[in-house]
Structure formats: C-alpha cells, structure tokens
PDB file of C-alpha atoms in Angstrom:
ATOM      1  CA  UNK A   1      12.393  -5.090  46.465  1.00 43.00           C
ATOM      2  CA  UNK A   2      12.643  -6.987  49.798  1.00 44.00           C
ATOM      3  CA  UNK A   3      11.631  -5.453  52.453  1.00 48.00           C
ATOM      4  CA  UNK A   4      13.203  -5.161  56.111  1.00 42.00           C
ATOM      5  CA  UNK A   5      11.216  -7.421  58.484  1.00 50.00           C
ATOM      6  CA  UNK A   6      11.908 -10.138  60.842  1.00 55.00           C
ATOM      7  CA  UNK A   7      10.677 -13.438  59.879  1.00 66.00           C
ATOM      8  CA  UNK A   8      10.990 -15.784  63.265  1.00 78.00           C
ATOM      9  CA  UNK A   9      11.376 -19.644  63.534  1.00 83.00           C
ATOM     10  CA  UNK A  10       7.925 -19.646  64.966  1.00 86.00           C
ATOM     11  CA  UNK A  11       6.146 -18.099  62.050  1.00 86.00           C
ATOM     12  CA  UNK A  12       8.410 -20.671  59.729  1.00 89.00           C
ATOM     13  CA  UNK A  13       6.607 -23.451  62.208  1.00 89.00           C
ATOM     14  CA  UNK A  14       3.271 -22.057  61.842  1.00 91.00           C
ATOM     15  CA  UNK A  15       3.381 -21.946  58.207  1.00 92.00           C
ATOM     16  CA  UNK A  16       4.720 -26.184  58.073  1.00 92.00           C
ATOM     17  CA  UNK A  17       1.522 -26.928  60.109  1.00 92.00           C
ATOM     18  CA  UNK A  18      -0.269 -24.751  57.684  1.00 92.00           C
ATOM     19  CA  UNK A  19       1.231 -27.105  55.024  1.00 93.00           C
ATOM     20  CA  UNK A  20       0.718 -30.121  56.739  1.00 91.00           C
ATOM     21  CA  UNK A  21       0.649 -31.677  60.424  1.00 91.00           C
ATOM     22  CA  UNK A  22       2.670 -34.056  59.404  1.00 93.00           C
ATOM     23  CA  UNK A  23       6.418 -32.291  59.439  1.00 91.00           C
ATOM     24  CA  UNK A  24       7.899 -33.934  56.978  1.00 91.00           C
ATOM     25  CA  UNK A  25       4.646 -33.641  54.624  1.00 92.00           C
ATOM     26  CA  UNK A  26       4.704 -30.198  55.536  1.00 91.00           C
ATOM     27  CA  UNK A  27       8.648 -30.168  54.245  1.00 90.00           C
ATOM     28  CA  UNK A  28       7.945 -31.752  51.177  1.00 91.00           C
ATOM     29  CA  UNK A  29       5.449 -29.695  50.255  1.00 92.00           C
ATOM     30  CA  UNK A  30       7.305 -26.623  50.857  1.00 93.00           C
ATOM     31  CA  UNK A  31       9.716 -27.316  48.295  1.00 91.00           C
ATOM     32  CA  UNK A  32       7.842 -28.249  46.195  1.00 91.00           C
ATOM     33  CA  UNK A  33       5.837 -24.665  46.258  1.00 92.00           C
ATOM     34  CA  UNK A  34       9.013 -22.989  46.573  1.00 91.00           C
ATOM     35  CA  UNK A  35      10.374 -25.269  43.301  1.00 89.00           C
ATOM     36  CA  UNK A  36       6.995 -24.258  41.427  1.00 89.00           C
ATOM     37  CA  UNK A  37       7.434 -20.701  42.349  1.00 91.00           C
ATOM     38  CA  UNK A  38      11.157 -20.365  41.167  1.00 88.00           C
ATOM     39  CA  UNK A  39      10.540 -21.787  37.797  1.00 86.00           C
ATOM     40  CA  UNK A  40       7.478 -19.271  37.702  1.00 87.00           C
ATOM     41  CA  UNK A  41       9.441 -16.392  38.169  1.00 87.00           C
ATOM     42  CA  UNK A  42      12.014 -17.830  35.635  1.00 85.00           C
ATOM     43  CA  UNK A  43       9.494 -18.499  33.204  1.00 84.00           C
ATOM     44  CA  UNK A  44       8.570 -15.121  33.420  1.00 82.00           C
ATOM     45  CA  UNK A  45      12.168 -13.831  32.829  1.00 81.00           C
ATOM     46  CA  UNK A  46      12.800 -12.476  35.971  1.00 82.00           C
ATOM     47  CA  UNK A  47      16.777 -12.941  36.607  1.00 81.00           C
ATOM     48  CA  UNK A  48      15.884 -13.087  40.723  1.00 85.00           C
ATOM     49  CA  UNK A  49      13.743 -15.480  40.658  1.00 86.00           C
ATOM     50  CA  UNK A  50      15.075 -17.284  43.901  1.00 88.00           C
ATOM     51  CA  UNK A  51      14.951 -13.946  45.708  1.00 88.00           C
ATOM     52  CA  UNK A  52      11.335 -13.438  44.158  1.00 91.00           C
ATOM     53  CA  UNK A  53      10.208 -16.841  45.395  1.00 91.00           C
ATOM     54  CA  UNK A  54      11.823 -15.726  48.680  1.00 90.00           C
ATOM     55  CA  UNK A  55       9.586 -12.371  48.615  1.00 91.00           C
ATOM     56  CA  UNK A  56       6.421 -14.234  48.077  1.00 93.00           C
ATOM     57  CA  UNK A  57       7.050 -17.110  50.511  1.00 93.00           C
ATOM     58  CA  UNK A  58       7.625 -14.415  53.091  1.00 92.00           C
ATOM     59  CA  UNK A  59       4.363 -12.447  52.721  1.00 93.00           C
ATOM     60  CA  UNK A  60       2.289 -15.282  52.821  1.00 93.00           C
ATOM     61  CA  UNK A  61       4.585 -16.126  56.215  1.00 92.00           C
ATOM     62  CA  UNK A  62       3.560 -12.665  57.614  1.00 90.00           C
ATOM     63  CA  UNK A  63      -0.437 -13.396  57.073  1.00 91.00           C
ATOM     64  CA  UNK A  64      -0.166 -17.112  58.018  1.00 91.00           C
ATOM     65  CA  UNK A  65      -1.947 -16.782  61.432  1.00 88.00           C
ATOM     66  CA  UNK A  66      -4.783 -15.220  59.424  1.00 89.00           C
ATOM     67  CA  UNK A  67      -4.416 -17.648  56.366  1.00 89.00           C
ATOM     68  CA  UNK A  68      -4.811 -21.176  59.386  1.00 87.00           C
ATOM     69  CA  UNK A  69      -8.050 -19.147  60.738  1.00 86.00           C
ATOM     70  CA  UNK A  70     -10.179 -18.351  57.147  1.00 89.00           C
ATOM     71  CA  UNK A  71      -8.198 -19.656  54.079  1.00 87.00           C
ATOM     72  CA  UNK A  72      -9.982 -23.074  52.563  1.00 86.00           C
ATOM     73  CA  UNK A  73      -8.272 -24.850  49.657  1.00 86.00           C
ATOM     74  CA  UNK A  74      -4.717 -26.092  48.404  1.00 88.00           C
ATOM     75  CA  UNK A  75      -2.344 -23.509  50.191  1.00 90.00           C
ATOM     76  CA  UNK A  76      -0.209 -23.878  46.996  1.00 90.00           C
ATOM     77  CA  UNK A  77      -2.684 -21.538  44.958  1.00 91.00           C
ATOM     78  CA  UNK A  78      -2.661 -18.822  47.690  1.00 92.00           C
ATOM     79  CA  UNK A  79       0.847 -18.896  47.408  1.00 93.00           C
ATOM     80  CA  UNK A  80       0.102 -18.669  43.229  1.00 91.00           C
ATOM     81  CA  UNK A  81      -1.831 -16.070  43.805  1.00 90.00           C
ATOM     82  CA  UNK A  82       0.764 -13.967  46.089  1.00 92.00           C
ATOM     83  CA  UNK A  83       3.281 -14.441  43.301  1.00 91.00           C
ATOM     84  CA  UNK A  84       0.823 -13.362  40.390  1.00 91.00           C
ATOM     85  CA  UNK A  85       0.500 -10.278  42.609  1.00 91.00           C
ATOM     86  CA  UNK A  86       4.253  -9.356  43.049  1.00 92.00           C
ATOM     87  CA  UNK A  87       4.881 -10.260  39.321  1.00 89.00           C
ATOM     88  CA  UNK A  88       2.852  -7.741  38.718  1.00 88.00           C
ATOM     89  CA  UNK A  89       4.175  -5.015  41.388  1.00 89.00           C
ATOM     90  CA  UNK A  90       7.835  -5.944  39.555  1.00 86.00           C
ATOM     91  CA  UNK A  91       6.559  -5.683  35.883  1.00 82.00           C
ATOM     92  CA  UNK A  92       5.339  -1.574  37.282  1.00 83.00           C
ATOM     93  CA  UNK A  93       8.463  -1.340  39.321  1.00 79.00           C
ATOM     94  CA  UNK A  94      11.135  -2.557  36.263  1.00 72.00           C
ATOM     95  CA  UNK A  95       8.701  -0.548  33.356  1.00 65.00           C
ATOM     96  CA  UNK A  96       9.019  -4.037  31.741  1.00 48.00           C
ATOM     97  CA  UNK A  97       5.689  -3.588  30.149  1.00 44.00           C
ATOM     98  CA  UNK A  98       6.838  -1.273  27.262  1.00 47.00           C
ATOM     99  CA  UNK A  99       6.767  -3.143  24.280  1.00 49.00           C
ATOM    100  CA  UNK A 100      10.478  -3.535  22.400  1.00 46.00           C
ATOM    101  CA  UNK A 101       9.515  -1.837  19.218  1.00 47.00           C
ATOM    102  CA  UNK A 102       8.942   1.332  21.752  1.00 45.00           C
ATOM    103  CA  UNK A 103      12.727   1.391  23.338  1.00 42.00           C
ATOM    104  CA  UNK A 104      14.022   3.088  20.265  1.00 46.00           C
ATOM    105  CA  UNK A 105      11.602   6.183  20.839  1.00 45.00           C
ATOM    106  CA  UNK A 106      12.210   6.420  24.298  1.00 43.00           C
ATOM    107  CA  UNK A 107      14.620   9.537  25.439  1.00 47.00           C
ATOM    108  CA  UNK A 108      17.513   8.442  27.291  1.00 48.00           C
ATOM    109  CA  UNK A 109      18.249   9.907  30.351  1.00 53.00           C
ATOM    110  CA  UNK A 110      20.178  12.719  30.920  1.00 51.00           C
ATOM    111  CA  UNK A 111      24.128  13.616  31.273  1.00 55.00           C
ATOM    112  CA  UNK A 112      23.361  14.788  34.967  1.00 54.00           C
ATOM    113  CA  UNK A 113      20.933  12.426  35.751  1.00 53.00           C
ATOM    114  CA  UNK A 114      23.229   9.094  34.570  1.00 51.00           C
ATOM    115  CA  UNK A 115      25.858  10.654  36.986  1.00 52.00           C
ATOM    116  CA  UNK A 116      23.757  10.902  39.341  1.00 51.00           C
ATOM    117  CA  UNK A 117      23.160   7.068  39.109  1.00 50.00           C
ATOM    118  CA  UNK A 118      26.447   6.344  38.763  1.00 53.00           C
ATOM    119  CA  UNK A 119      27.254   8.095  42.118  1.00 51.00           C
ATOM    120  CA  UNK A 120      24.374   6.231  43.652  1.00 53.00           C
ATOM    121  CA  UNK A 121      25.974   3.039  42.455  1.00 63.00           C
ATOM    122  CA  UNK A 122      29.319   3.462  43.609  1.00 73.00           C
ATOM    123  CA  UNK A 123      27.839   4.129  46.793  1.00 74.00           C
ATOM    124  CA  UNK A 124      25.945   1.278  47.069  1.00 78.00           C
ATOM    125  CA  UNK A 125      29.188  -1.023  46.543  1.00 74.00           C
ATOM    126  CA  UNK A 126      30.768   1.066  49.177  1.00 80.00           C
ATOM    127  CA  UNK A 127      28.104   0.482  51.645  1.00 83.00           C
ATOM    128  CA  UNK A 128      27.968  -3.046  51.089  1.00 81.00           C
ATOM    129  CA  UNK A 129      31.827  -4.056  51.286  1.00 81.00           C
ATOM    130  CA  UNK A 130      31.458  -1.846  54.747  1.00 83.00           C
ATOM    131  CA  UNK A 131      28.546  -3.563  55.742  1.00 86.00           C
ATOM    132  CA  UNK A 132      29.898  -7.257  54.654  1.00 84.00           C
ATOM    133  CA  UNK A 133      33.614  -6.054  55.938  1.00 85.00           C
ATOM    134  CA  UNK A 134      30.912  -6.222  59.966  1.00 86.00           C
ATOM    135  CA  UNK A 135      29.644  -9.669  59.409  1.00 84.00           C
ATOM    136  CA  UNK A 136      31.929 -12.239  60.952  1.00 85.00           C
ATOM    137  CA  UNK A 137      34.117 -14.480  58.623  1.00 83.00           C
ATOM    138  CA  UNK A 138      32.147 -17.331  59.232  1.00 83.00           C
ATOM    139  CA  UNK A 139      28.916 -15.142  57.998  1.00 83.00           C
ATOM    140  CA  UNK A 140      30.733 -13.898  55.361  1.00 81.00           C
ATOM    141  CA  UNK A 141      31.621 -16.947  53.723  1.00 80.00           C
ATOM    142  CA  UNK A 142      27.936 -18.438  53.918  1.00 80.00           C
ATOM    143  CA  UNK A 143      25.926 -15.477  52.420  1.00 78.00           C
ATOM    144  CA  UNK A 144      28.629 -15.559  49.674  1.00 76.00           C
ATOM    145  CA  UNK A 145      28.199 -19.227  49.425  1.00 76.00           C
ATOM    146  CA  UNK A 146      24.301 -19.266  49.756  1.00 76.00           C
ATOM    147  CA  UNK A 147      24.172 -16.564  46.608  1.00 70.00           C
ATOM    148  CA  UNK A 148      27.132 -17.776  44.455  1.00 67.00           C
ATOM    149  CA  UNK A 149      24.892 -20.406  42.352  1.00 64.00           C
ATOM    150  CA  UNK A 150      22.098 -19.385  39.462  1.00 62.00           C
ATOM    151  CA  UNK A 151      18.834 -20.232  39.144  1.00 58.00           C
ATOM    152  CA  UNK A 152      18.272 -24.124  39.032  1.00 64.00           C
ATOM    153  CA  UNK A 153      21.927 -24.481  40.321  1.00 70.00           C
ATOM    154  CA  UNK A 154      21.492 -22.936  43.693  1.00 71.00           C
ATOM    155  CA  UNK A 155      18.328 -25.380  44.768  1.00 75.00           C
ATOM    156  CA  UNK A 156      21.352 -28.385  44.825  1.00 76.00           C
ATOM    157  CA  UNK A 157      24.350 -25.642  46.150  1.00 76.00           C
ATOM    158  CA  UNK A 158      22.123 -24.388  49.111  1.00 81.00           C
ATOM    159  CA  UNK A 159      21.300 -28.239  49.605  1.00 83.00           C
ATOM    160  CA  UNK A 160      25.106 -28.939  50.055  1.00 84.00           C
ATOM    161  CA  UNK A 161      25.709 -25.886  52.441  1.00 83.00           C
ATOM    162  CA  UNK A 162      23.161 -26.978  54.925  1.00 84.00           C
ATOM    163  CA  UNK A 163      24.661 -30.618  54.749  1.00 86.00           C
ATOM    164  CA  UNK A 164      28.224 -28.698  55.167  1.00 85.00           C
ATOM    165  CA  UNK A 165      26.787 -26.564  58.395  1.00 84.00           C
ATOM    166  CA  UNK A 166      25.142 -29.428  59.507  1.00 87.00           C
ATOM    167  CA  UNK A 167      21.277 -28.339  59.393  1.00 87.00           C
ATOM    168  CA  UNK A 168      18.266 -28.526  58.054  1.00 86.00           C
ATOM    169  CA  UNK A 169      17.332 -26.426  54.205  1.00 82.00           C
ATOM    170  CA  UNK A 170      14.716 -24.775  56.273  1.00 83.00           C
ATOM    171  CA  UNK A 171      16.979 -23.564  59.390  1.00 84.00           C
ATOM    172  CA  UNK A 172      19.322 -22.223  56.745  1.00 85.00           C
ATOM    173  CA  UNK A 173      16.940 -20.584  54.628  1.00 83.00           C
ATOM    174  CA  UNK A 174      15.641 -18.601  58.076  1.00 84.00           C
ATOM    175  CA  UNK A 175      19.604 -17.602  59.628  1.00 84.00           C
ATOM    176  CA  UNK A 176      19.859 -16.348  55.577  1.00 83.00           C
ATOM    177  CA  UNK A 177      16.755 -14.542  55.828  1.00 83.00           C
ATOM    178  CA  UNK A 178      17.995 -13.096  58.802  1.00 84.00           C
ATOM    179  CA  UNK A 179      21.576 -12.140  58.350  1.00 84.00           C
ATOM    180  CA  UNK A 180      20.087 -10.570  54.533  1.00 83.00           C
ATOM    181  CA  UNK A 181      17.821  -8.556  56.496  1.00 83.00           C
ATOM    182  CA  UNK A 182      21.028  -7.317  58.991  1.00 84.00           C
ATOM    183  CA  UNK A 183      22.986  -7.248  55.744  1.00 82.00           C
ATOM    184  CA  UNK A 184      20.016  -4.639  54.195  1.00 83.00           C
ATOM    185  CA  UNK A 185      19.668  -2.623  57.343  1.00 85.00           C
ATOM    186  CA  UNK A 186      23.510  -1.905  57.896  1.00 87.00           C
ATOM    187  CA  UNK A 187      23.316  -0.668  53.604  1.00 83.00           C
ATOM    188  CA  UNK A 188      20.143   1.335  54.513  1.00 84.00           C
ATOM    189  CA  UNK A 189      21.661   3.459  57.278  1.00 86.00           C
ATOM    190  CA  UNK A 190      25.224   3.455  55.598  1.00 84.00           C
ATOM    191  CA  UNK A 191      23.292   4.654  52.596  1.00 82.00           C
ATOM    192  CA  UNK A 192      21.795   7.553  54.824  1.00 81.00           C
ATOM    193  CA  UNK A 193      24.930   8.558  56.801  1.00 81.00           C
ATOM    194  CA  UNK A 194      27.202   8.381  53.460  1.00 72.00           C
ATOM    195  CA  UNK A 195      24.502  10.227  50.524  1.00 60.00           C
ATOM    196  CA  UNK A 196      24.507  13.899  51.931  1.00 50.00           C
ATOM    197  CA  UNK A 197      28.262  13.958  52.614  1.00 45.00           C
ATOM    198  CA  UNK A 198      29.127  12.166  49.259  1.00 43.00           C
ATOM    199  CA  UNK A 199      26.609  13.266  47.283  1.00 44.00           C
ATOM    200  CA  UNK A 200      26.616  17.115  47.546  1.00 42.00           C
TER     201      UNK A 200
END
C-alpha cells in the first residue's frame, strides 16, 4: 500500500508552518491529527492503522506547497478528507465490502493458484531477511523497535525510542520514513531479481 517516495525534512517543515507558525503549535497539532487519524483507521478495523495514518499524512505532505497557496479552513479536515479517501481505496483493494453472509458462497481459490501464493510468500520473507540482513545493526534494531508495539501502544513506545536516540518524535518519524522506503526498494528489486529464477 505505501508507496516508494522520498519525503524530505523540508517538506516535514513546510507542512508544521502549514499547521501553525508557531513550532511548537504546529507540533501539537500534528499529533493530535495523527492521534485522530490512528483511532480512525482503528475504528474502522483496519489492523495498520499507524501505517495508514502514515499513508495519509504523507500525501497531504506531497501536495502541501499547493495546500499553503489555495486551501482555506482547519487543515485537520483536509487531512479527514485524505483519509476518507484511502479508506476507501483499502476497502476496494482488501474486497472488504462483501457482506459476511456472502463468504460462504464465495469459491475458494484454486490448488495452483494457493501455491502460487504460497511461493510468493516465502519469497517475500526471503527478500526481506536479505534486505534487513543490509541495514546496519544500529538500523536494524530501530525499525524493529519502531514496529514492535500495536496500535495505541506504539504512540508511547515510539515516544521512548526518540527519548532513547536522543531526538525529536518528528525527526524519528522522517529517518523511519526513510529507511522503510530503502527497506521497500531493496524488497522490490530483490523481488524482481529472485521471482523468474524461483518462480519458474
């Protein structure tokens, strides 16, 4: 679901003043839209909700130049409105729609096609241990630190980490951005190199 982009410290600065002049209004007020959006992607039932929230805050980080220049209101309700949109893009992707009662009619898929998933799978998990076996120990240990919480959990886990490290929420959130979008890129093209070979 997340795309591969770059998302630089200046665009993270742009959208604060977007927020709020005032930096540590601006802070506040982050969290708090990023706190709204999390519980509602939970309320929703979505079991990513913190990567969902993620998602959302970074499209409305890629239009932000645009969104200073022409949007008027609360900039919490655009970001409402970003998140009503990918909702719905995730509801299409994950065929959640289908009502329950319908499940027991639906065919299951076949012997050839559930290996073929399973193959896919395995190769995933291959991919990333490579890819994680690249990072350096030091990155290894905080993108398994930064993910190991759930839901509610994580807001007061990624809290500590930053304390641990030494900076800011924000200036983590951006380096995990980052090395996630490394982290993606490596699977992507070990997924390429790996599926004819493997897969044939």
């Amino acid at each position: 679901m997340p795309k591969n982009r770059t998302i630089t410290q200046d665009k993270f600065d742009a959208l604060l003043v977007w927020l709020d002049p005032d930096r540590a209004k601006a802070g506040t007020k982050y969290e708090e839209i990023r706190r709204a959006l999390v519980d509602i992607f939970v309320w929703r039932g979505f079991s990513d909700a913190e990567g969902l929230a993620d998602e959302t805050i970074d499209r409305v980080m890629r239009k932000v130049s645009d969104l200073v220049a022409t949007y008027v209101g609360d900039p919490a309700l655009y970001f409402y409105s970003v998140a009503k949109r990918l909702i719905y893009e995730e509801q299409r992707r994950l065929k959640i729609h289908h009502p329950l009662d319908d499940l027991g009619t639906l065919p299951g898929p076949a012997p050839e096609e559930e290996r073929k998933k399973e193959e896919v799978s395995e190769l995933e998990n291959e991919c990333l241990k490579r890819c994680m076996q690249r990072l350096s120990p030091e990155q290894r240990e905080m993108i398994v630190s930064y993910y190991m919480k759930e839901k509610h959990a994580k807001i007061d886990h990624r809290k500590e980490l930053a304390a641990r490290l030494g900076i800011e929420i924000n200036t983590l959130r951006v380096r995990m951005y980052r090395l996630r979008s490394a982290l993606q890129a490596c699977i992507k093209n070990c997924l390429k190199e790996s599926a004819p070979a493997e897969m044939d």
